[in-house]
Short mmCIF file of C-alpha atoms in Angstrom, two decimals:
data_model
loop_
_atom_site.label_atom_id
_atom_site.label_comp_id
_atom_site.label_asym_id
_atom_site.label_seq_id
_atom_site.Cartn_x
_atom_site.Cartn_y
_atom_site.Cartn_z
CA MET A 1 -3.56 12.16 12.18
CA PHE A 2 -6.97 13.27 10.93
CA ALA A 3 -5.60 16.58 9.65
CA SER A 4 -2.62 15.01 7.87
CA THR A 5 -4.86 12.41 6.23
CA LEU A 6 -7.34 15.04 5.06
CA LEU A 7 -4.56 17.22 3.64
CA LEU A 8 -3.05 14.27 1.78
CA VAL A 9 -6.44 13.41 0.25
CA VAL A 10 -6.96 17.02 -0.90
CA ILE A 11 -3.45 17.14 -2.37
CA GLY A 12 -4.13 13.79 -4.03
CA VAL A 13 -7.34 14.89 -5.74
CA VAL A 14 -5.68 18.07 -7.04
CA MET A 15 -2.59 16.22 -8.27
CA VAL A 16 -4.63 13.46 -9.95
CA PHE A 17 -6.42 16.13 -11.98
CA SER A 18 -3.17 17.89 -12.82
CA ALA A 19 -1.40 14.65 -13.79
CA SER A 20 -4.25 13.12 -15.79
CA ALA A 21 -6.15 15.97 -17.48
CA VAL A 22 -4.28 15.85 -20.80
CA MET A 23 -4.21 12.05 -20.89
CA ALA A 24 -7.93 11.87 -20.02
CA SER A 25 -8.75 14.30 -22.83
CA GLU A 26 -6.77 12.17 -25.27
CA ARG A 27 -8.28 8.81 -24.19
CA PHE A 28 -11.79 9.68 -22.98
CA SER A 29 -12.48 13.13 -24.54
CA SER A 30 -12.90 14.66 -21.07
CA PRO A 31 -10.16 16.13 -18.85
CA TYR A 32 -12.30 15.36 -15.78
CA TYR A 33 -12.57 11.58 -16.30
CA PHE A 34 -10.02 10.53 -13.68
CA LEU A 35 -10.78 13.50 -11.41
CA LEU A 36 -14.47 12.67 -11.03
CA ARG A 37 -13.77 9.02 -10.31
CA GLN A 38 -11.11 9.84 -7.74
CA LEU A 39 -13.33 12.48 -6.14
CA GLY A 40 -16.19 9.98 -5.86
CA TRP A 41 -13.99 7.41 -4.15
CA ALA A 42 -12.51 10.09 -1.89
CA VAL A 43 -15.98 11.13 -0.71
CA ALA A 44 -16.98 7.49 -0.13
CA GLY A 45 -13.73 6.85 1.72
CA LEU A 46 -14.11 9.93 3.93
CA ILE A 47 -17.66 8.86 4.81
CA ALA A 48 -16.38 5.38 5.72
CA MET A 49 -13.61 6.97 7.79
CA ALA A 50 -16.08 9.20 9.64
CA ILE A 51 -18.32 6.21 10.43
CA LEU A 52 -15.51 3.93 11.59
CA MET A 53 -14.11 6.71 13.77
CA ARG A 54 -17.29 6.45 15.83
CA VAL A 55 -17.58 2.66 16.00
CA ASP A 56 -15.73 1.00 18.85
CA TYR A 57 -12.92 -1.01 17.24
CA ARG A 58 -13.57 -3.90 19.66
CA ARG A 59 -16.80 -4.64 17.79
CA TRP A 60 -14.70 -6.03 14.95
CA LYS A 61 -13.22 -8.60 17.33
CA HIS A 62 -15.72 -11.28 16.43
CA PRO A 63 -14.93 -14.65 14.77
CA ALA A 64 -17.81 -14.31 12.31
CA ILE A 65 -16.48 -10.96 11.06
CA VAL A 66 -12.80 -11.93 11.03
CA PHE A 67 -13.11 -15.27 9.28
CA SER A 68 -15.84 -14.10 6.88
CA LEU A 69 -13.57 -11.28 5.72
CA LEU A 70 -10.65 -13.70 5.46
CA GLY A 71 -12.71 -16.19 3.42
CA ILE A 72 -14.21 -13.57 1.08
CA THR A 73 -10.77 -12.09 0.43
CA THR A 74 -9.32 -15.51 -0.36
CA LEU A 75 -12.15 -16.28 -2.78
CA LEU A 76 -11.67 -12.94 -4.55
CA LEU A 77 -7.92 -13.46 -4.82
CA VAL A 78 -8.60 -16.84 -6.47
CA ALA A 79 -11.46 -15.51 -8.63
CA VAL A 80 -9.28 -12.92 -10.40
CA PHE A 81 -7.40 -15.74 -12.17
CA PHE A 82 -10.62 -16.76 -13.92
CA LEU A 83 -11.36 -13.22 -15.14
CA ASP A 84 -9.95 -11.32 -18.11
CA ARG A 85 -6.43 -9.98 -17.81
CA SER A 86 -5.84 -6.22 -17.53
CA HIS A 87 -2.38 -4.79 -18.32
CA ASN A 88 -1.16 -8.40 -18.53
CA THR A 89 -2.10 -9.06 -14.89
CA HIS A 90 -4.92 -10.75 -12.97
CA ARG A 91 -5.49 -8.04 -10.36
CA TRP A 92 -8.96 -6.69 -11.01
CA VAL A 93 -12.55 -7.71 -10.40
CA ARG A 94 -14.85 -5.73 -12.67
CA LEU A 95 -18.57 -5.24 -12.04
CA GLY A 96 -19.88 -3.12 -14.89
CA ALA A 97 -18.37 0.36 -14.58
CA LEU A 98 -16.90 -0.45 -11.15
CA SER A 99 -13.67 -2.32 -10.57
CA PHE A 100 -11.58 -3.11 -7.52
CA GLN A 101 -8.41 -4.94 -6.53
CA PRO A 102 -8.83 -7.81 -4.03
CA SER A 103 -5.15 -7.41 -3.09
CA GLU A 104 -6.02 -4.07 -1.48
CA LEU A 105 -8.65 -5.81 0.66
CA ALA A 106 -6.12 -8.52 1.59
CA LYS A 107 -4.06 -6.11 3.70
CA PRO A 108 -6.76 -5.00 6.21
CA ALA A 109 -8.19 -8.54 6.25
CA LEU A 110 -4.77 -9.87 7.23
CA ILE A 111 -4.33 -7.17 9.89
CA LEU A 112 -7.71 -7.92 11.45
CA PHE A 113 -7.05 -11.67 11.49
CA LEU A 114 -3.58 -11.37 13.05
CA ALA A 115 -4.81 -8.93 15.70
CA PHE A 116 -7.71 -11.23 16.57
CA PHE A 117 -5.68 -14.44 16.52
CA LEU A 118 -2.59 -13.23 18.39
CA GLU A 119 -4.39 -11.25 21.08
CA SER A 120 -4.89 -14.29 23.29
CA ARG A 121 -1.57 -15.89 22.33
CA THR A 122 0.89 -13.18 23.28
CA LYS A 123 2.45 -15.43 25.94
CA MET A 124 2.63 -18.33 23.48
CA MET A 125 4.65 -16.69 20.70
CA ASP A 126 7.26 -19.48 20.83
CA ASP A 127 4.64 -22.15 20.15
CA TRP A 128 5.11 -23.09 16.51
CA ARG A 129 2.22 -25.53 16.28
CA HIS A 130 -0.55 -23.52 17.95
CA THR A 131 0.53 -19.89 17.38
CA LEU A 132 3.10 -19.15 14.69
CA LEU A 133 2.10 -21.68 12.04
CA PRO A 134 -1.68 -20.93 12.13
CA ALA A 135 -0.89 -17.21 11.98
CA ILE A 136 1.58 -17.56 9.10
CA ILE A 137 -0.63 -19.74 6.86
CA PRO A 138 -3.13 -16.99 5.82
CA ALA A 139 -0.30 -14.48 5.32
CA ALA A 140 1.65 -16.96 3.18
CA LEU A 141 -1.47 -17.88 1.19
CA PHE A 142 -2.26 -14.22 0.45
CA ALA A 143 1.35 -13.52 -0.51
CA ILE A 144 1.48 -16.50 -2.90
CA LEU A 145 -1.80 -15.58 -4.61
CA ILE A 146 -0.78 -11.94 -4.97
CA VAL A 147 2.66 -12.87 -6.37
CA LYS A 148 0.90 -15.02 -8.98
CA GLN A 149 -1.15 -12.03 -10.22
CA PRO A 150 1.77 -10.89 -10.47
CA ASP A 151 2.23 -8.19 -7.82
CA LEU A 152 5.40 -8.74 -5.81
CA GLY A 153 5.29 -5.29 -4.20
CA THR A 154 1.91 -5.80 -2.52
CA ALA A 155 2.92 -9.32 -1.47
CA LEU A 156 6.03 -7.90 0.24
CA VAL A 157 3.84 -5.32 2.02
CA CYS A 158 1.67 -8.17 3.36
CA VAL A 159 4.79 -9.96 4.60
CA ALA A 160 6.08 -6.76 6.23
CA ILE A 161 2.74 -6.16 7.97
CA THR A 162 2.86 -9.70 9.34
CA ALA A 163 6.43 -9.22 10.55
CA ALA A 164 5.58 -5.90 12.24
CA ILE A 165 2.65 -7.39 14.16
CA PHE A 166 4.74 -10.42 15.15
CA PHE A 167 7.49 -8.10 16.41
CA VAL A 168 5.08 -6.07 18.54
CA ALA A 169 3.53 -9.33 19.79
CA GLY A 170 6.94 -10.34 21.13
CA MET A 171 8.21 -12.96 18.71
CA ARG A 172 11.90 -13.64 19.27
CA LEU A 173 14.37 -12.15 16.80
CA ARG A 174 15.87 -15.50 15.88
CA TYR A 175 12.57 -16.54 14.32
CA PHE A 176 12.76 -13.49 12.04
CA ALA A 177 16.22 -14.64 11.01
CA TYR A 178 14.88 -18.14 10.25
CA ALA A 179 12.01 -16.71 8.22
CA PHE A 180 14.31 -14.39 6.27
CA ALA A 181 16.69 -17.25 5.51
CA ALA A 182 13.77 -19.35 4.24
CA MET A 183 12.57 -16.46 2.04
CA LEU A 184 15.95 -15.72 0.44
CA PRO A 185 15.83 -18.50 -2.18
CA VAL A 186 12.27 -17.53 -3.11
CA LEU A 187 13.18 -13.85 -3.42
CA TYR A 188 16.22 -14.74 -5.50
CA ILE A 189 14.06 -16.69 -7.96
CA LEU A 190 11.37 -13.99 -8.12
CA LEU A 191 13.87 -11.15 -8.61
CA PHE A 192 16.65 -12.65 -10.70
CA LYS A 193 14.99 -15.50 -12.58
CA VAL A 194 11.96 -13.51 -13.80
CA GLY A 195 13.10 -11.55 -16.85
CA TRP A 196 11.20 -8.30 -16.46
CA ARG A 197 11.98 -8.00 -12.74
CA TYR A 198 15.68 -8.58 -13.44
CA ASP A 199 15.50 -5.87 -16.12
CA ARG A 200 14.09 -3.47 -13.54
CA ILE A 201 16.99 -4.16 -11.19
CA LEU A 202 19.48 -3.52 -14.01
CA ALA A 203 17.63 -0.32 -14.91
CA TYR A 204 17.76 0.77 -11.28
CA LEU A 205 21.53 0.19 -11.13
CA ASN A 206 22.25 1.98 -14.42
CA PRO A 207 19.20 3.50 -16.17
CA TRP A 208 21.37 5.34 -18.73
CA ARG A 209 22.52 2.05 -20.21
CA ASP A 210 19.15 1.81 -22.01
CA PRO A 211 17.52 5.27 -21.74
CA GLN A 212 14.81 4.56 -24.34
CA GLY A 213 13.97 1.12 -23.01
CA LYS A 214 14.48 -0.43 -19.59
CA GLY A 215 15.74 2.78 -17.97
CA PHE A 216 12.99 5.00 -19.38
CA HIS A 217 10.78 5.03 -16.26
CA VAL A 218 13.60 5.90 -13.89
CA ILE A 219 15.10 8.61 -16.11
CA GLN A 220 11.79 10.35 -16.79
CA SER A 221 10.98 10.31 -13.06
CA LEU A 222 14.34 11.86 -12.15
CA ILE A 223 13.93 14.51 -14.87
CA ALA A 224 10.54 15.44 -13.41
CA VAL A 225 11.91 15.66 -9.85
CA GLY A 226 14.96 17.65 -10.92
CA THR A 227 13.06 20.06 -13.16
CA GLY A 228 10.87 21.21 -10.28
CA GLY A 229 13.69 22.93 -8.42
CA VAL A 230 12.83 24.50 -5.09
CA THR A 231 9.49 26.14 -5.83
CA GLY A 232 8.28 24.07 -8.78
CA MET A 233 7.01 24.95 -12.24
CA GLY A 234 3.52 25.66 -10.95
CA LEU A 235 0.35 23.59 -10.71
CA MET A 236 -0.72 22.16 -14.09
CA GLU A 237 2.54 23.41 -15.67
CA GLY A 238 4.55 20.16 -15.54
CA LYS A 239 5.90 18.78 -18.81
CA GLN A 240 6.88 15.20 -17.97
CA LYS A 241 3.26 14.13 -17.56
CA LEU A 242 2.68 14.96 -21.24
CA PHE A 243 3.19 11.36 -22.38
CA TYR A 244 6.82 11.20 -21.20
CA LEU A 245 6.38 9.92 -17.64
CA PRO A 246 4.61 6.52 -17.57
CA GLU A 247 1.60 6.29 -15.23
CA PRO A 248 1.86 9.92 -14.05
CA HIS A 249 -1.44 9.77 -12.14
CA THR A 250 -0.74 6.49 -10.32
CA ASP A 251 2.71 5.07 -9.53
CA PHE A 252 4.67 8.23 -10.42
CA ILE A 253 2.35 10.94 -9.15
CA TYR A 254 4.97 12.00 -6.59
CA ALA A 255 7.27 12.87 -9.51
CA VAL A 256 4.55 15.11 -10.98
CA ALA A 257 4.06 16.75 -7.58
CA SER A 258 7.82 17.31 -7.28
CA GLU A 259 7.95 18.92 -10.73
CA GLU A 260 4.96 21.20 -10.23
CA LEU A 261 5.23 21.96 -6.50
CA GLY A 262 9.02 21.74 -6.25
CA LEU A 263 11.14 20.68 -3.33
CA ILE A 264 8.81 22.55 -0.98
CA GLY A 265 5.73 20.60 -2.09
CA ALA A 266 7.59 17.28 -2.11
CA VAL A 267 8.85 17.88 1.43
CA VAL A 268 5.38 18.90 2.63
CA ILE A 269 3.96 15.59 1.39
CA ALA A 270 6.79 13.63 3.02
CA VAL A 271 6.31 15.54 6.30
CA LEU A 272 2.58 14.75 6.31
CA PHE A 273 3.40 11.05 6.04
CA PHE A 274 5.98 11.47 8.80
CA ILE A 275 3.32 13.06 11.04
CA PHE A 276 0.98 10.19 10.27
CA ALA A 277 3.71 7.67 11.14
CA TRP A 278 4.52 9.48 14.39
CA ARG A 279 0.91 9.58 15.54
CA GLY A 280 0.30 6.00 14.43
CA PHE A 281 3.24 4.46 16.27
CA ARG A 282 2.53 6.74 19.24
CA THR A 283 -0.88 5.07 19.36
CA VAL A 284 0.81 1.66 19.33
CA LEU A 285 2.90 2.61 22.37
CA ARG A 286 0.01 4.14 24.32
CA THR A 287 -2.69 1.55 23.66
CA ARG A 288 -3.15 -0.83 26.58
CA ASP A 289 -5.55 -3.13 24.75
CA THR A 290 -3.60 -5.85 22.92
CA PHE A 291 -6.10 -6.16 20.06
CA GLY A 292 -6.01 -2.39 19.48
CA ARG A 293 -2.20 -2.34 19.61
CA TYR A 294 -1.91 -4.99 16.91
CA LEU A 295 -4.51 -3.25 14.74
CA ALA A 296 -2.70 0.08 15.08
CA THR A 297 0.63 -1.58 14.24
CA GLY A 298 -0.72 -3.20 11.09
CA ILE A 299 -2.58 -0.15 9.77
CA THR A 300 0.28 2.26 10.41
CA THR A 301 2.83 -0.11 8.88
CA MET A 302 0.63 -0.66 5.82
CA ILE A 303 0.28 3.05 5.02
CA VAL A 304 3.76 4.24 5.97
CA LEU A 305 5.55 1.37 4.22
CA GLN A 306 3.66 1.93 0.97
CA ALA A 307 4.47 5.64 1.09
CA PHE A 308 8.15 4.82 1.68
CA PHE A 309 8.25 2.36 -1.23
CA ASN A 310 6.49 4.71 -3.66
CA ILE A 311 8.60 7.78 -2.85
CA SER A 312 11.79 5.70 -2.95
CA VAL A 313 10.92 4.36 -6.41
CA VAL A 314 10.23 7.87 -7.72
CA LEU A 315 13.59 9.08 -6.38
CA ALA A 316 15.36 6.00 -7.82
CA LEU A 317 16.29 4.73 -4.37
CA LEU A 318 14.58 1.39 -5.09
CA PRO A 319 13.82 -0.55 -8.28
CA THR A 320 10.48 0.21 -9.92
CA LYS A 321 7.46 -1.35 -8.18
CA GLY A 322 3.77 -0.93 -8.85
CA ILE A 323 2.86 0.39 -5.40
CA PRO A 324 0.59 3.48 -5.24
CA LEU A 325 1.21 6.46 -2.97
CA PRO A 326 -1.46 6.25 -0.22
CA PHE A 327 -4.21 8.91 -0.38
CA ILE A 328 -2.60 10.57 -3.42
CA SER A 329 -2.25 8.10 -6.32
CA TYR A 330 -5.27 7.48 -8.55
CA GLY A 331 -7.08 4.29 -7.59
CA GLY A 332 -10.47 3.92 -5.94
CA THR A 333 -9.92 0.63 -4.14
CA SER A 334 -6.67 1.76 -2.54
CA LEU A 335 -8.06 5.15 -1.51
CA PHE A 336 -11.24 3.73 0.00
CA VAL A 337 -9.47 0.94 1.90
CA MET A 338 -6.82 3.33 3.23
CA LEU A 339 -9.36 5.88 4.46
CA ALA A 340 -11.55 3.21 6.07
CA SER A 341 -8.46 1.81 7.82
CA VAL A 342 -7.55 5.28 9.08
CA GLY A 343 -11.06 5.60 10.53
CA LEU A 344 -10.47 2.41 12.51
CA LEU A 345 -7.07 3.70 13.64
CA LEU A 346 -8.56 7.03 14.72
CA ASN A 347 -11.06 5.21 16.89
CA ILE A 348 -8.17 3.42 18.61
CA THR A 349 -6.42 6.74 19.21
CA GLN A 350 -9.50 8.06 21.01
CA GLN A 351 -9.18 5.26 23.57
CA THR A 352 -5.44 5.42 24.27
CA GLU A 353 -3.97 6.52 27.58
#
């Protein structure tokens, strides 16, 4: 797990530079603008990972820590609506030259809360009043606030994390069916009654219907992936990142990697995530401590699910979503939170049987 994470971070730093150098020169008069920022966050994240690897994960099982993190995250998610919009969204908190996304902090905060809250209620998973409802309220609150930003992709990841931990905790399958049935009308409204999301679904079904408009993202991504062939065009030699592929250093960085590193490079990245998933869920199965099992479930689900979503969007297997590729996409908040979470997970692996 440590080796696969480290390799993904190294690949990410290299690919961020390759994908952003020309754009950074055009916008900021320096090809190293995005590289230096990503490298700084990577170093900070690796330091956090190294520290958390050596701190017993049970130390985080304290009400003051859990509920303080939950409260701070909630306040930040509310505060973004009173700050200036960026890219027509309320996702960022900016402090001078630094900026971060509270929605990235919401995921580990939710994992820690659910692990803490459900640990002592494993035998009470059918109790709606004292177990399920109190556990669902923070998850639902986070999801609603994140959807309002708007960021449906991250909200769905929070819901999936909650569902995964509930499943491992032993919640009966019929409750999942009830929850899914209750969510269907909401999902229908969010997907089909919001114009730009509905346009994305139409573009996913037939991008060639509007190649210069709604289908532009999907088509440019597929061109990048297809152009790479088996061995790729070579590092820094990709063409789609030259103002054709939108967001080449963030949401569509896997397309740039596929073009420059080819099928071989794309498969290597996918295999590294598969190794991470294998070791993560292996930890879930081998951990005897209930708190550690729930933490491992949430962290592994968070990282693997985001990787699945991002790669699927790039390959046009899912409609376009603004979900970064863990460890690889440009974004300091995401990279730091992911690496810190991996440090916590690695500490759990050291104490498995």
